[in-house]
mmCIF file of C-alpha atoms in Angstrom:
data_model
loop_
_atom_site.group_PDB
_atom_site.id
_atom_site.type_symbol
_atom_site.label_atom_id
_atom_site.label_comp_id
_atom_site.label_asym_id
_atom_site.label_seq_id
_atom_site.Cartn_x
_atom_site.Cartn_y
_atom_site.Cartn_z
ATOM 1 C CA UNK J 277 -240.195 46.921 -53.045
ATOM 2 C CA UNK J 278 -240.134 43.455 -54.659
ATOM 3 C CA UNK J 279 -239.794 40.594 -52.193
ATOM 4 C CA UNK J 280 -237.393 37.742 -52.824
ATOM 5 C CA UNK J 281 -238.742 34.277 -53.757
ATOM 6 C CA UNK J 282 -237.430 32.866 -50.466
ATOM 7 C CA UNK J 283 -239.313 35.484 -48.462
ATOM 8 C CA UNK J 284 -242.498 34.620 -50.348
ATOM 9 C CA UNK J 285 -242.352 31.035 -49.117
ATOM 10 C CA UNK J 286 -240.663 27.695 -49.914
ATOM 11 C CA UNK J 287 -242.940 26.975 -52.859
ATOM 12 C CA UNK J 288 -242.114 30.297 -54.523
ATOM 13 C CA UNK J 289 -238.414 29.752 -53.903
ATOM 14 C CA UNK J 290 -238.458 26.211 -55.331
ATOM 15 C CA UNK J 291 -240.503 27.388 -58.300
ATOM 16 C CA UNK J 292 -237.617 29.672 -59.217
ATOM 17 C CA UNK J 293 -235.042 26.910 -58.845
ATOM 18 C CA UNK J 294 -233.682 25.659 -62.145
ATOM 19 C CA UNK J 295 -230.381 24.104 -63.097
ATOM 20 C CA UNK J 296 -229.131 24.274 -66.676
ATOM 21 C CA UNK J 297 -229.176 21.002 -68.620
ATOM 22 C CA UNK J 298 -225.818 21.840 -70.143
ATOM 23 C CA UNK J 299 -223.869 21.498 -66.877
ATOM 24 C CA UNK J 300 -224.526 17.762 -66.391
ATOM 25 C CA UNK J 301 -224.195 17.346 -70.149
ATOM 26 C CA UNK J 302 -220.636 18.668 -70.000
ATOM 27 C CA UNK J 303 -219.735 16.497 -67.008
ATOM 28 C CA UNK J 304 -221.238 13.418 -68.662
ATOM 29 C CA UNK J 305 -219.339 14.166 -71.856
ATOM 30 C CA UNK J 306 -216.120 14.464 -69.866
ATOM 31 C CA UNK J 307 -216.803 11.083 -68.251
ATOM 32 C CA UNK J 308 -217.484 9.537 -71.673
ATOM 33 C CA UNK J 309 -214.254 10.991 -73.097
ATOM 34 C CA UNK J 310 -212.271 9.593 -70.157
ATOM 35 C CA UNK J 311 -213.813 6.130 -70.483
ATOM 36 C CA UNK J 312 -213.852 5.998 -74.286
ATOM 37 C CA UNK J 313 -210.250 4.752 -74.812
ATOM 38 C CA UNK J 314 -210.848 1.810 -72.456
ATOM 39 C CA UNK J 315 -214.226 1.066 -74.038
ATOM 40 C CA UNK J 316 -212.762 1.004 -77.553
ATOM 41 C CA UNK J 317 -209.694 -0.968 -76.512
ATOM 42 C CA UNK J 318 -211.693 -3.584 -74.570
ATOM 43 C CA UNK J 319 -214.901 -3.520 -76.589
ATOM 44 C CA UNK J 320 -215.567 -7.226 -75.942
ATOM 45 C CA UNK J 321 -215.939 -6.528 -72.225
ATOM 46 C CA UNK J 322 -219.725 -6.312 -71.648
ATOM 47 C CA UNK J 323 -219.264 -4.251 -68.491
ATOM 48 C CA UNK J 324 -217.377 -1.553 -70.351
ATOM 49 C CA UNK J 325 -219.982 -1.619 -73.126
ATOM 50 C CA UNK J 326 -222.678 -1.118 -70.487
ATOM 51 C CA UNK J 327 -220.774 1.855 -69.052
ATOM 52 C CA UNK J 328 -220.348 3.317 -72.530
ATOM 53 C CA UNK J 329 -224.047 2.870 -73.285
ATOM 54 C CA UNK J 330 -225.031 4.476 -69.999
ATOM 55 C CA UNK J 331 -222.892 7.546 -70.584
ATOM 56 C CA UNK J 332 -223.938 7.828 -74.221
ATOM 57 C CA UNK J 333 -227.658 7.675 -73.442
ATOM 58 C CA UNK J 334 -227.219 10.069 -70.505
ATOM 59 C CA UNK J 335 -225.545 12.615 -72.796
ATOM 60 C CA UNK J 336 -228.335 12.148 -75.352
ATOM 61 C CA UNK J 337 -231.032 12.637 -72.717
ATOM 62 C CA UNK J 338 -229.700 16.011 -71.613
ATOM 63 C CA UNK J 339 -229.026 17.094 -75.174
ATOM 64 C CA UNK J 340 -232.552 16.316 -76.399
ATOM 65 C CA UNK J 341 -234.383 17.208 -73.153
ATOM 66 C CA UNK J 342 -233.099 20.782 -73.118
ATOM 67 C CA UNK J 343 -236.028 23.129 -73.885
ATOM 68 C CA UNK J 344 -234.315 24.737 -76.917
ATOM 69 C CA UNK J 345 -233.678 21.279 -78.396
ATOM 70 C CA UNK J 346 -237.273 20.220 -77.735
ATOM 71 C CA UNK J 347 -238.565 23.280 -79.567
ATOM 72 C CA UNK J 348 -236.114 22.672 -82.436
ATOM 73 C CA UNK J 349 -237.148 19.004 -82.765
ATOM 74 C CA UNK J 350 -240.837 19.895 -82.887
ATOM 75 C CA UNK J 351 -240.213 22.628 -85.450
ATOM 76 C CA UNK J 352 -237.988 20.541 -87.737
ATOM 77 C CA UNK J 353 -240.321 17.544 -87.801
ATOM 78 C CA UNK J 354 -243.462 19.639 -87.997
ATOM 79 C CA UNK J 355 -245.172 17.390 -85.415
ATOM 80 C CA UNK J 356 -246.235 19.109 -82.189
ATOM 81 C CA UNK J 357 -244.639 17.517 -79.100
ATOM 82 C CA UNK J 358 -242.906 14.726 -81.021
ATOM 83 C CA UNK J 359 -239.883 15.461 -78.849
ATOM 84 C CA UNK J 360 -241.820 13.897 -75.946
ATOM 85 C CA UNK J 361 -241.684 10.240 -77.084
ATOM 86 C CA UNK J 362 -238.099 10.817 -78.243
ATOM 87 C CA UNK J 363 -236.991 12.070 -74.812
ATOM 88 C CA UNK J 364 -239.071 9.415 -73.042
ATOM 89 C CA UNK J 365 -237.431 6.729 -75.199
ATOM 90 C CA UNK J 366 -233.976 8.023 -74.364
ATOM 91 C CA UNK J 367 -234.814 8.080 -70.644
ATOM 92 C CA UNK J 368 -236.109 4.498 -70.930
ATOM 93 C CA UNK J 369 -232.946 3.407 -72.749
ATOM 94 C CA UNK J 370 -230.876 5.130 -70.057
ATOM 95 C CA UNK J 371 -232.845 3.266 -67.376
ATOM 96 C CA UNK J 372 -232.176 -0.017 -69.165
ATOM 97 C CA UNK J 373 -228.452 0.793 -69.322
ATOM 98 C CA UNK J 374 -228.444 1.238 -65.536
ATOM 99 C CA UNK J 375 -229.859 -2.259 -65.134
ATOM 100 C CA UNK J 376 -227.440 -3.716 -67.679
ATOM 101 C CA UNK J 377 -224.575 -2.113 -65.791
ATOM 102 C CA UNK J 378 -225.543 -3.739 -62.499
ATOM 103 C CA UNK J 379 -226.273 -7.073 -64.217
ATOM 104 C CA UNK J 380 -222.787 -7.255 -65.701
ATOM 105 C CA UNK J 381 -221.205 -5.836 -62.555
ATOM 106 C CA UNK J 382 -222.860 -8.414 -60.310
ATOM 107 C CA UNK J 383 -222.779 -11.452 -62.627
ATOM 108 C CA UNK J 384 -219.582 -10.770 -64.521
ATOM 109 C CA UNK J 385 -217.866 -13.956 -63.318
ATOM 110 C CA UNK J 386 -217.369 -16.935 -65.613
ATOM 111 C CA UNK J 387 -219.589 -19.255 -63.597
ATOM 112 C CA UNK J 388 -222.492 -16.794 -63.954
ATOM 113 C CA UNK J 389 -222.153 -16.099 -67.659
ATOM 114 C CA UNK J 390 -225.395 -17.838 -68.627
ATOM 115 C CA UNK J 391 -227.269 -16.053 -65.855
ATOM 116 C CA UNK J 392 -225.903 -12.752 -67.142
ATOM 117 C CA UNK J 393 -227.096 -13.511 -70.672
ATOM 118 C CA UNK J 394 -230.600 -14.319 -69.465
ATOM 119 C CA UNK J 395 -230.800 -11.154 -67.363
ATOM 120 C CA UNK J 396 -229.480 -9.072 -70.262
ATOM 121 C CA UNK J 397 -232.058 -10.497 -72.672
ATOM 122 C CA UNK J 398 -234.814 -9.834 -70.130
ATOM 123 C CA UNK J 399 -233.815 -6.199 -69.591
ATOM 124 C CA UNK J 400 -233.392 -5.495 -73.308
ATOM 125 C CA UNK J 401 -236.705 -7.160 -74.198
ATOM 126 C CA UNK J 402 -238.763 -5.422 -71.516
ATOM 127 C CA UNK J 403 -237.363 -1.954 -72.073
ATOM 128 C CA UNK J 404 -237.458 -2.290 -75.863
ATOM 129 C CA UNK J 405 -241.137 -3.146 -75.527
ATOM 130 C CA UNK J 406 -241.610 -0.046 -73.372
ATOM 131 C CA UNK J 407 -240.014 2.126 -76.065
ATOM 132 C CA UNK J 408 -242.295 0.668 -78.746
ATOM 133 C CA UNK J 409 -245.323 1.223 -76.497
ATOM 134 C CA UNK J 410 -244.302 4.861 -75.943
ATOM 135 C CA UNK J 411 -244.422 5.594 -79.669
ATOM 136 C CA UNK J 412 -247.691 3.706 -80.158
ATOM 137 C CA UNK J 413 -249.344 5.610 -77.319
ATOM 138 C CA UNK J 414 -248.082 8.917 -78.697
ATOM 139 C CA UNK J 415 -249.547 8.082 -82.107
ATOM 140 C CA UNK J 416 -252.911 7.412 -80.460
ATOM 141 C CA UNK J 417 -252.868 10.517 -78.259
ATOM 142 C CA UNK J 418 -254.219 13.923 -79.234
ATOM 143 C CA UNK J 419 -251.608 16.490 -78.173
ATOM 144 C CA UNK J 420 -251.882 19.453 -80.574
ATOM 145 C CA UNK J 421 -250.667 22.207 -78.202
ATOM 146 C CA UNK J 422 -246.863 22.350 -77.978
ATOM 147 C CA UNK J 423 -245.483 22.169 -74.445
ATOM 148 C CA UNK J 424 -241.745 22.668 -74.130
ATOM 149 C CA UNK J 425 -241.398 22.534 -70.329
ATOM 150 C CA UNK J 426 -244.686 21.380 -68.873
ATOM 151 C CA UNK J 427 -245.951 18.562 -71.088
ATOM 152 C CA UNK J 428 -246.258 15.894 -68.362
ATOM 153 C CA UNK J 429 -248.704 17.897 -66.268
ATOM 154 C CA UNK J 430 -250.441 19.696 -69.157
ATOM 155 C CA UNK J 431 -251.443 16.342 -70.688
ATOM 156 C CA UNK J 432 -251.649 14.423 -67.396
ATOM 157 C CA UNK J 433 -255.322 13.548 -68.005
ATOM 158 C CA UNK J 434 -255.226 13.169 -71.797
ATOM 159 C CA UNK J 435 -256.077 9.620 -72.944
ATOM 160 C CA UNK J 436 -253.081 7.593 -74.124
ATOM 161 C CA UNK J 437 -250.679 10.433 -73.283
ATOM 162 C CA UNK J 438 -251.541 9.846 -69.637
ATOM 163 C CA UNK J 439 -250.587 6.184 -70.009
ATOM 164 C CA UNK J 440 -247.381 7.097 -71.868
ATOM 165 C CA UNK J 441 -246.277 9.429 -69.089
ATOM 166 C CA UNK J 442 -246.965 6.822 -66.417
ATOM 167 C CA UNK J 443 -245.222 4.099 -68.416
ATOM 168 C CA UNK J 444 -241.914 5.906 -68.833
ATOM 169 C CA UNK J 445 -241.968 7.083 -65.200
ATOM 170 C CA UNK J 446 -242.609 3.547 -63.920
ATOM 171 C CA UNK J 447 -239.816 2.117 -66.074
ATOM 172 C CA UNK J 448 -237.449 4.849 -64.879
ATOM 173 C CA UNK J 449 -238.391 4.476 -61.200
ATOM 174 C CA UNK J 450 -238.052 0.676 -61.195
ATOM 175 C CA UNK J 451 -234.604 0.760 -62.787
ATOM 176 C CA UNK J 452 -233.473 3.557 -60.490
ATOM 177 C CA UNK J 453 -234.658 1.813 -57.313
ATOM 178 C CA UNK J 454 -232.979 -1.500 -58.228
ATOM 179 C CA UNK J 455 -229.722 0.187 -59.231
ATOM 180 C CA UNK J 456 -229.614 2.350 -56.110
ATOM 181 C CA UNK J 457 -230.052 -0.622 -53.803
ATOM 182 C CA UNK J 458 -227.360 -2.717 -55.485
ATOM 183 C CA UNK J 459 -224.833 0.120 -55.651
ATOM 184 C CA UNK J 460 -225.197 0.940 -51.964
ATOM 185 C CA UNK J 461 -224.793 -2.766 -51.163
ATOM 186 C CA UNK J 462 -221.529 -2.862 -53.148
ATOM 187 C CA UNK J 463 -220.163 0.140 -51.304
ATOM 188 C CA UNK J 464 -220.015 -2.006 -48.165
ATOM 189 C CA UNK J 465 -218.080 -4.779 -49.938
ATOM 190 C CA UNK J 466 -214.671 -5.551 -48.414
ATOM 191 C CA UNK J 467 -211.481 -5.172 -50.419
ATOM 192 C CA UNK J 468 -212.591 -2.348 -52.716
ATOM 193 C CA UNK J 469 -210.044 0.188 -53.903
ATOM 194 C CA UNK J 470 -210.528 3.510 -52.111
ATOM 195 C CA UNK J 471 -211.067 5.423 -55.351
ATOM 196 C CA UNK J 472 -213.562 2.831 -56.591
ATOM 197 C CA UNK J 473 -215.441 3.037 -53.292
ATOM 198 C CA UNK J 474 -215.695 6.829 -53.628
ATOM 199 C CA UNK J 475 -216.874 6.407 -57.197
ATOM 200 C CA UNK J 476 -219.594 4.033 -56.022
ATOM 201 C CA UNK J 477 -220.648 6.544 -53.376
ATOM 202 C CA UNK J 478 -221.145 9.209 -56.033
ATOM 203 C CA UNK J 479 -223.035 6.720 -58.202
ATOM 204 C CA UNK J 480 -225.240 5.761 -55.257
ATOM 205 C CA UNK J 481 -226.060 9.403 -54.518
ATOM 206 C CA UNK J 482 -226.762 10.016 -58.199
ATOM 207 C CA UNK J 483 -229.131 7.079 -58.596
ATOM 208 C CA UNK J 484 -230.872 7.923 -55.311
ATOM 209 C CA UNK J 485 -231.341 11.531 -56.448
ATOM 210 C CA UNK J 486 -232.986 10.236 -59.608
ATOM 211 C CA UNK J 487 -235.754 8.898 -57.384
ATOM 212 C CA UNK J 488 -236.473 12.531 -56.468
ATOM 213 C CA UNK J 489 -236.985 13.208 -60.181
ATOM 214 C CA UNK J 490 -239.598 10.450 -60.384
ATOM 215 C CA UNK J 491 -241.246 11.489 -57.116
ATOM 216 C CA UNK J 492 -241.577 15.105 -58.279
ATOM 217 C CA UNK J 493 -243.028 14.022 -61.607
ATOM 218 C CA UNK J 494 -245.509 11.576 -60.045
ATOM 219 C CA UNK J 495 -246.617 14.140 -57.466
ATOM 220 C CA UNK J 496 -247.191 16.847 -60.066
ATOM 221 C CA UNK J 497 -249.168 14.507 -62.319
ATOM 222 C CA UNK J 498 -251.269 13.168 -59.429
ATOM 223 C CA UNK J 499 -251.979 16.740 -58.339
ATOM 224 C CA UNK J 500 -253.454 17.484 -61.768
ATOM 225 C CA UNK J 501 -255.714 14.422 -61.426
ATOM 226 C CA UNK J 502 -257.090 15.781 -58.141
ATOM 227 C CA UNK J 503 -257.563 19.304 -59.428
ATOM 228 C CA UNK J 504 -254.467 20.848 -57.836
ATOM 229 C CA UNK J 505 -251.598 22.751 -59.418
ATOM 230 C CA UNK J 506 -248.118 21.602 -58.432
ATOM 231 C CA UNK J 507 -246.621 22.129 -61.868
ATOM 232 C CA UNK J 508 -243.498 23.721 -60.361
ATOM 233 C CA UNK J 509 -242.488 20.229 -59.239
ATOM 234 C CA UNK J 510 -242.508 19.146 -62.870
ATOM 235 C CA UNK J 511 -240.950 22.208 -64.438
ATOM 236 C CA UNK J 512 -238.281 23.031 -61.843
ATOM 237 C CA UNK J 513 -237.673 20.407 -59.167
ATOM 238 C CA UNK J 514 -237.710 17.342 -61.429
ATOM 239 C CA UNK J 515 -235.273 18.765 -64.037
ATOM 240 C CA UNK J 516 -233.006 20.114 -61.314
ATOM 241 C CA UNK J 517 -232.994 16.733 -59.556
ATOM 242 C CA UNK J 518 -232.155 15.046 -62.856
ATOM 243 C CA UNK J 519 -229.273 17.463 -63.457
ATOM 244 C CA UNK J 520 -227.862 16.939 -59.966
ATOM 245 C CA UNK J 521 -228.252 13.173 -60.275
ATOM 246 C CA UNK J 522 -226.518 13.059 -63.650
ATOM 247 C CA UNK J 523 -223.644 15.167 -62.334
ATOM 248 C CA UNK J 524 -223.140 12.760 -59.429
ATOM 249 C CA UNK J 525 -223.338 9.728 -61.733
ATOM 250 C CA UNK J 526 -220.791 11.218 -64.125
ATOM 251 C CA UNK J 527 -218.536 12.100 -61.190
ATOM 252 C CA UNK J 528 -218.865 8.511 -59.989
ATOM 253 C CA UNK J 529 -217.347 7.304 -63.242
ATOM 254 C CA UNK J 530 -214.680 10.013 -63.316
ATOM 255 C CA UNK J 531 -213.422 9.691 -59.724
ATOM 256 C CA UNK J 532 -211.852 6.189 -59.921
ATOM 257 C CA UNK J 533 -209.912 7.044 -63.099
ATOM 258 C CA UNK J 534 -209.000 10.628 -62.309
ATOM 259 C CA UNK J 535 -208.273 9.817 -58.664
ATOM 260 C CA UNK J 536 -205.974 6.933 -59.531
ATOM 261 C CA UNK J 537 -204.263 8.996 -62.237
ATOM 262 C CA UNK J 538 -203.519 11.931 -59.936
ATOM 263 C CA UNK J 539 -202.555 9.570 -57.121
ATOM 264 C CA UNK J 540 -200.010 7.872 -59.395
ATOM 265 C CA UNK J 541 -198.672 11.261 -60.521
ATOM 266 C CA UNK J 542 -198.366 12.331 -56.889
ATOM 267 C CA UNK J 543 -196.448 9.147 -55.995
ATOM 268 C CA UNK J 544 -194.058 9.693 -58.915
ATOM 269 C CA UNK J 545 -193.386 13.294 -57.923
ATOM 270 C CA UNK J 546 -193.022 12.300 -54.272
ATOM 271 C CA UNK J 547 -190.454 9.625 -55.159
ATOM 272 C CA UNK J 548 -188.632 12.099 -57.396
ATOM 273 C CA UNK J 549 -188.428 14.640 -54.546
ATOM 274 C CA UNK J 550 -187.381 11.984 -52.032
ATOM 275 C CA UNK J 551 -184.294 11.179 -54.145
ATOM 276 C CA UNK J 552 -183.119 14.806 -54.200
ATOM 277 C CA UNK J 553 -180.784 14.602 -51.139
ATOM 278 C CA UNK J 554 -178.918 11.622 -52.583
ATOM 279 C CA UNK J 555 -178.708 13.165 -56.043
ATOM 280 C CA UNK J 556 -177.320 16.389 -54.554
ATOM 281 C CA UNK J 557 -174.731 14.454 -52.499
ATOM 282 C CA UNK J 558 -173.463 12.551 -55.550
ATOM 283 C CA UNK J 559 -172.832 15.613 -57.724
ATOM 284 C CA UNK J 560 -169.125 15.589 -56.896
ATOM 285 C CA UNK J 561 -168.929 11.899 -57.773
ATOM 286 C CA UNK J 562 -170.863 12.235 -61.035
ATOM 287 C CA UNK J 563 -169.004 15.397 -62.031
ATOM 288 C CA UNK J 564 -172.082 17.576 -62.391
ATOM 289 C CA UNK J 565 -175.820 17.893 -61.980
ATOM 290 C CA UNK J 566 -178.304 15.398 -63.348
ATOM 291 C CA UNK J 567 -179.727 16.132 -66.817
ATOM 292 C CA UNK J 568 -182.602 18.616 -66.685
ATOM 293 C CA UNK J 569 -185.586 18.235 -69.036
ATOM 294 C CA UNK J 570 -188.430 20.627 -68.292
ATOM 295 C CA UNK J 571 -190.815 19.060 -70.808
ATOM 296 C CA UNK J 572 -190.172 15.476 -69.735
ATOM 297 C CA UNK J 573 -192.981 13.501 -68.140
ATOM 298 C CA UNK J 574 -192.960 12.689 -64.435
ATOM 299 C CA UNK J 575 -192.038 9.095 -65.241
ATOM 300 C CA UNK J 576 -189.095 10.179 -67.411
ATOM 301 C CA UNK J 577 -187.785 12.639 -64.801
ATOM 302 C CA UNK J 578 -187.879 9.914 -62.168
ATOM 303 C CA UNK J 579 -186.102 7.427 -64.447
ATOM 304 C CA UNK J 580 -183.386 9.972 -65.236
ATOM 305 C CA UNK J 581 -182.802 10.780 -61.565
ATOM 306 C CA UNK J 582 -182.655 7.087 -60.629
ATOM 307 C CA UNK J 583 -180.231 6.393 -63.501
ATOM 308 C CA UNK J 584 -178.071 9.368 -62.519
ATOM 309 C CA UNK J 585 -177.875 8.139 -58.910
ATOM 310 C CA UNK J 586 -177.073 4.514 -59.809
ATOM 311 C CA UNK J 587 -174.448 5.587 -62.346
ATOM 312 C CA UNK J 588 -172.729 7.542 -59.574
ATOM 313 C CA UNK J 589 -173.120 4.901 -56.859
ATOM 314 C CA UNK J 590 -171.730 2.014 -58.870
ATOM 315 C CA UNK J 591 -168.126 3.340 -59.146
ATOM 316 C CA UNK J 592 -168.365 4.856 -55.654
ATOM 317 C CA UNK J 593 -169.162 1.468 -54.161
ATOM 318 C CA UNK J 594 -165.502 0.393 -54.648
ATOM 319 C CA UNK J 595 -164.473 2.930 -52.007
ATOM 320 C CA UNK J 596 -167.031 2.094 -49.329
ATOM 321 C CA UNK J 597 -165.704 0.890 -45.982
ATOM 322 C CA UNK J 598 -167.537 -2.315 -45.166
ATOM 323 C CA UNK J 599 -166.148 -2.343 -41.611
ATOM 324 C CA UNK J 600 -167.583 1.135 -41.086
ATOM 325 C CA UNK J 601 -170.912 -0.009 -42.489
ATOM 326 C CA UNK J 602 -171.032 -2.901 -40.044
ATOM 327 C CA UNK J 603 -170.188 -0.671 -37.067
ATOM 328 C CA UNK J 604 -172.723 1.927 -38.207
ATOM 329 C CA UNK J 605 -175.394 -0.741 -38.530
ATOM 330 C CA UNK J 606 -174.728 -1.989 -35.003
ATOM 331 C CA UNK J 607 -174.662 1.592 -33.735
ATOM 332 C CA UNK J 608 -178.028 2.358 -35.361
ATOM 333 C CA UNK J 609 -179.558 -0.754 -33.814
ATOM 334 C CA UNK J 610 -178.103 0.203 -30.436
ATOM 335 C CA UNK J 611 -179.714 3.638 -30.810
ATOM 336 C CA UNK J 612 -183.105 1.973 -31.160
ATOM 337 C CA UNK J 613 -183.685 2.102 -34.907
ATOM 338 C CA UNK J 614 -185.571 -0.655 -36.713
ATOM 339 C CA UNK J 615 -183.431 -3.096 -38.763
ATOM 340 C CA UNK J 616 -184.499 -1.612 -42.112
ATOM 341 C CA UNK J 617 -183.870 1.916 -40.933
ATOM 342 C CA UNK J 618 -180.565 0.886 -39.384
ATOM 343 C CA UNK J 619 -179.429 -0.587 -42.695
ATOM 344 C CA UNK J 620 -180.317 2.633 -44.538
ATOM 345 C CA UNK J 621 -178.506 4.787 -41.956
ATOM 346 C CA UNK J 622 -175.416 2.561 -42.129
ATOM 347 C CA UNK J 623 -175.353 2.867 -45.917
ATOM 348 C CA UNK J 624 -175.758 6.654 -45.640
ATOM 349 C CA UNK J 625 -172.816 6.849 -43.221
ATOM 350 C CA UNK J 626 -170.532 4.879 -45.531
ATOM 351 C CA UNK J 627 -171.551 6.849 -48.640
ATOM 352 C CA UNK J 628 -171.006 10.150 -46.828
ATOM 353 C CA UNK J 629 -167.610 8.956 -45.629
ATOM 354 C CA UNK J 630 -166.560 7.986 -49.169
ATOM 355 C CA UNK J 631 -167.796 11.249 -50.698
ATOM 356 C CA UNK J 632 -166.206 13.424 -47.997
ATOM 357 C CA UNK J 633 -162.876 11.583 -48.208
ATOM 358 C CA UNK J 634 -162.603 12.536 -51.885
ATOM 359 C CA UNK J 635 -161.166 9.126 -52.848
ATOM 360 C CA UNK J 636 -163.613 8.207 -55.586
ATOM 361 C CA UNK J 637 -161.936 9.385 -58.770
ATOM 362 C CA UNK J 638 -160.901 7.164 -61.670
ATOM 363 C CA UNK J 639 -157.260 7.230 -60.554
ATOM 364 C CA UNK J 640 -158.050 6.035 -57.021
ATOM 365 C CA UNK J 641 -157.878 2.390 -56.105
ATOM 366 C CA UNK J 642 -160.827 0.902 -54.292
ATOM 367 C CA UNK J 643 -161.189 -2.377 -52.508
ATOM 368 C CA UNK J 644 -163.446 -3.813 -55.206
ATOM 369 C CA UNK J 645 -165.006 -6.132 -52.620
ATOM 370 C CA UNK J 646 -168.101 -4.123 -51.700
ATOM 371 C CA UNK J 647 -171.556 -5.550 -52.378
ATOM 372 C CA UNK J 648 -173.356 -2.681 -54.119
ATOM 373 C CA UNK J 649 -176.686 -4.490 -54.554
ATOM 374 C CA UNK J 650 -178.285 -2.849 -51.520
ATOM 375 C CA UNK J 651 -177.164 0.630 -52.561
ATOM 376 C CA UNK J 652 -178.471 0.224 -56.093
ATOM 377 C CA UNK J 653 -181.806 -1.298 -55.060
ATOM 378 C CA UNK J 654 -182.623 0.831 -52.007
ATOM 379 C CA UNK J 655 -181.714 4.296 -53.217
ATOM 380 C CA UNK J 656 -184.942 5.734 -51.877
ATOM 381 C CA UNK J 657 -184.316 4.440 -48.350
ATOM 382 C CA UNK J 658 -180.756 5.745 -48.563
ATOM 383 C CA UNK J 659 -181.914 9.178 -49.738
ATOM 384 C CA UNK J 660 -184.572 9.295 -47.028
ATOM 385 C CA UNK J 661 -181.909 8.609 -44.400
ATOM 386 C CA UNK J 662 -179.910 11.588 -45.713
ATOM 387 C CA UNK J 663 -182.885 13.831 -44.865
ATOM 388 C CA UNK J 664 -182.128 13.329 -41.161
ATOM 389 C CA UNK J 665 -178.558 14.538 -40.588
ATOM 390 C CA UNK J 666 -178.984 14.471 -36.808
ATOM 391 C CA UNK J 667 -179.592 10.710 -36.890
ATOM 392 C CA UNK J 668 -176.600 10.166 -39.189
ATOM 393 C CA UNK J 669 -174.419 12.276 -36.888
ATOM 394 C CA UNK J 670 -175.448 10.190 -33.882
ATOM 395 C CA UNK J 671 -174.759 6.928 -35.727
ATOM 396 C CA UNK J 672 -171.364 8.156 -36.980
ATOM 397 C CA UNK J 673 -170.348 9.270 -33.515
ATOM 398 C CA UNK J 674 -171.302 5.934 -31.980
ATOM 399 C CA UNK J 675 -169.744 3.942 -34.826
ATOM 400 C CA UNK J 676 -166.450 5.843 -34.387
ATOM 401 C CA UNK J 677 -166.071 4.537 -30.801
ATOM 402 C CA UNK J 678 -163.981 1.340 -30.678
ATOM 403 C CA UNK J 679 -166.010 -1.768 -29.935
ATOM 404 C CA UNK J 680 -164.086 -2.465 -26.681
ATOM 405 C CA UNK J 681 -164.739 1.052 -25.363
ATOM 406 C CA UNK J 682 -168.404 0.810 -26.289
ATOM 407 C CA UNK J 683 -168.763 -2.498 -24.447
ATOM 408 C CA UNK J 684 -166.952 -1.107 -21.374
ATOM 409 C CA UNK J 685 -169.105 2.004 -21.395
ATOM 410 C CA UNK J 686 -172.291 -0.017 -21.704
#
């Protein structure tokens, strides 16, 4: 019987752990697609450019770091392991984009513009120099045996390649540590939008998980220097940590936009549903149901329902009994309702009375003295009051009692 990797021990289990590079690639691409319209529309905004660069380089890293792509790059160019400096350069550029993001996020105010420029020039200069050094070191190194998955540990002691591996890992670790610290500090900032705060949490987890990538790589390389074999850290744990980290980072960019979008859609649909009782009540006044458009957007359906209700309320307002509204308002207050709620209940009582009386046709004469501004502006409060017929019944019953009898009773 063959034992499972978990039964063979943690090391054997972790050695078999591997997460596909294409999963974070898809999530990162989705984040880039979501952000792209804003980036193109507000291209002059350096913060949005930094976000676009980060997502673009992240997508490129996972596209070119996938083992099939590495093998393809080596085969097409005819240079063994030339994919290594390419992937290392992309990782270094991604690390620089993290720093540029936090620079523009922290110093994006007008009074810090010069400080932002200096920090940007410093980051670009240092990390551009690292990229140049990576290619120079690769040219000097002797790496004839192709390694698709295990290059960092296979050449851990090879002159010049050893320095190249350490250089890109140091650049990556420094950028990741700085970014992680700043993001987690921002999470505790007061006044942040809830969706933005959740997005920052995902970003913080993603950047922190990237430190696991560096730690696994460093440990595996150091093990080779001391004569030990911990290559599974390099071939399985480090890539898996990178995939998990990238997924969290991409989610961090998606959450604020997607969350706000779905929240807005939910508010629109909630407002549309909340107006249903009033729309149903006014069918006899309007002479039919509101127009139905199945393919209309949520915004358009809400606008049509609001227009339908106001078009029905405006002529109906001529037949509202203002004396009844006043008594109903006093009755609602006497029953313990808040002033705003009492006003909505009083309006509901008067509208119900006018609709039930049937005197709202074009041939009927109204008083013409009713102020319809409240009805037209507070249709949602009015419709919400109609959802509680027991409260309206209590207010109507109390409002129907003459004022003298009510005072005597009290």
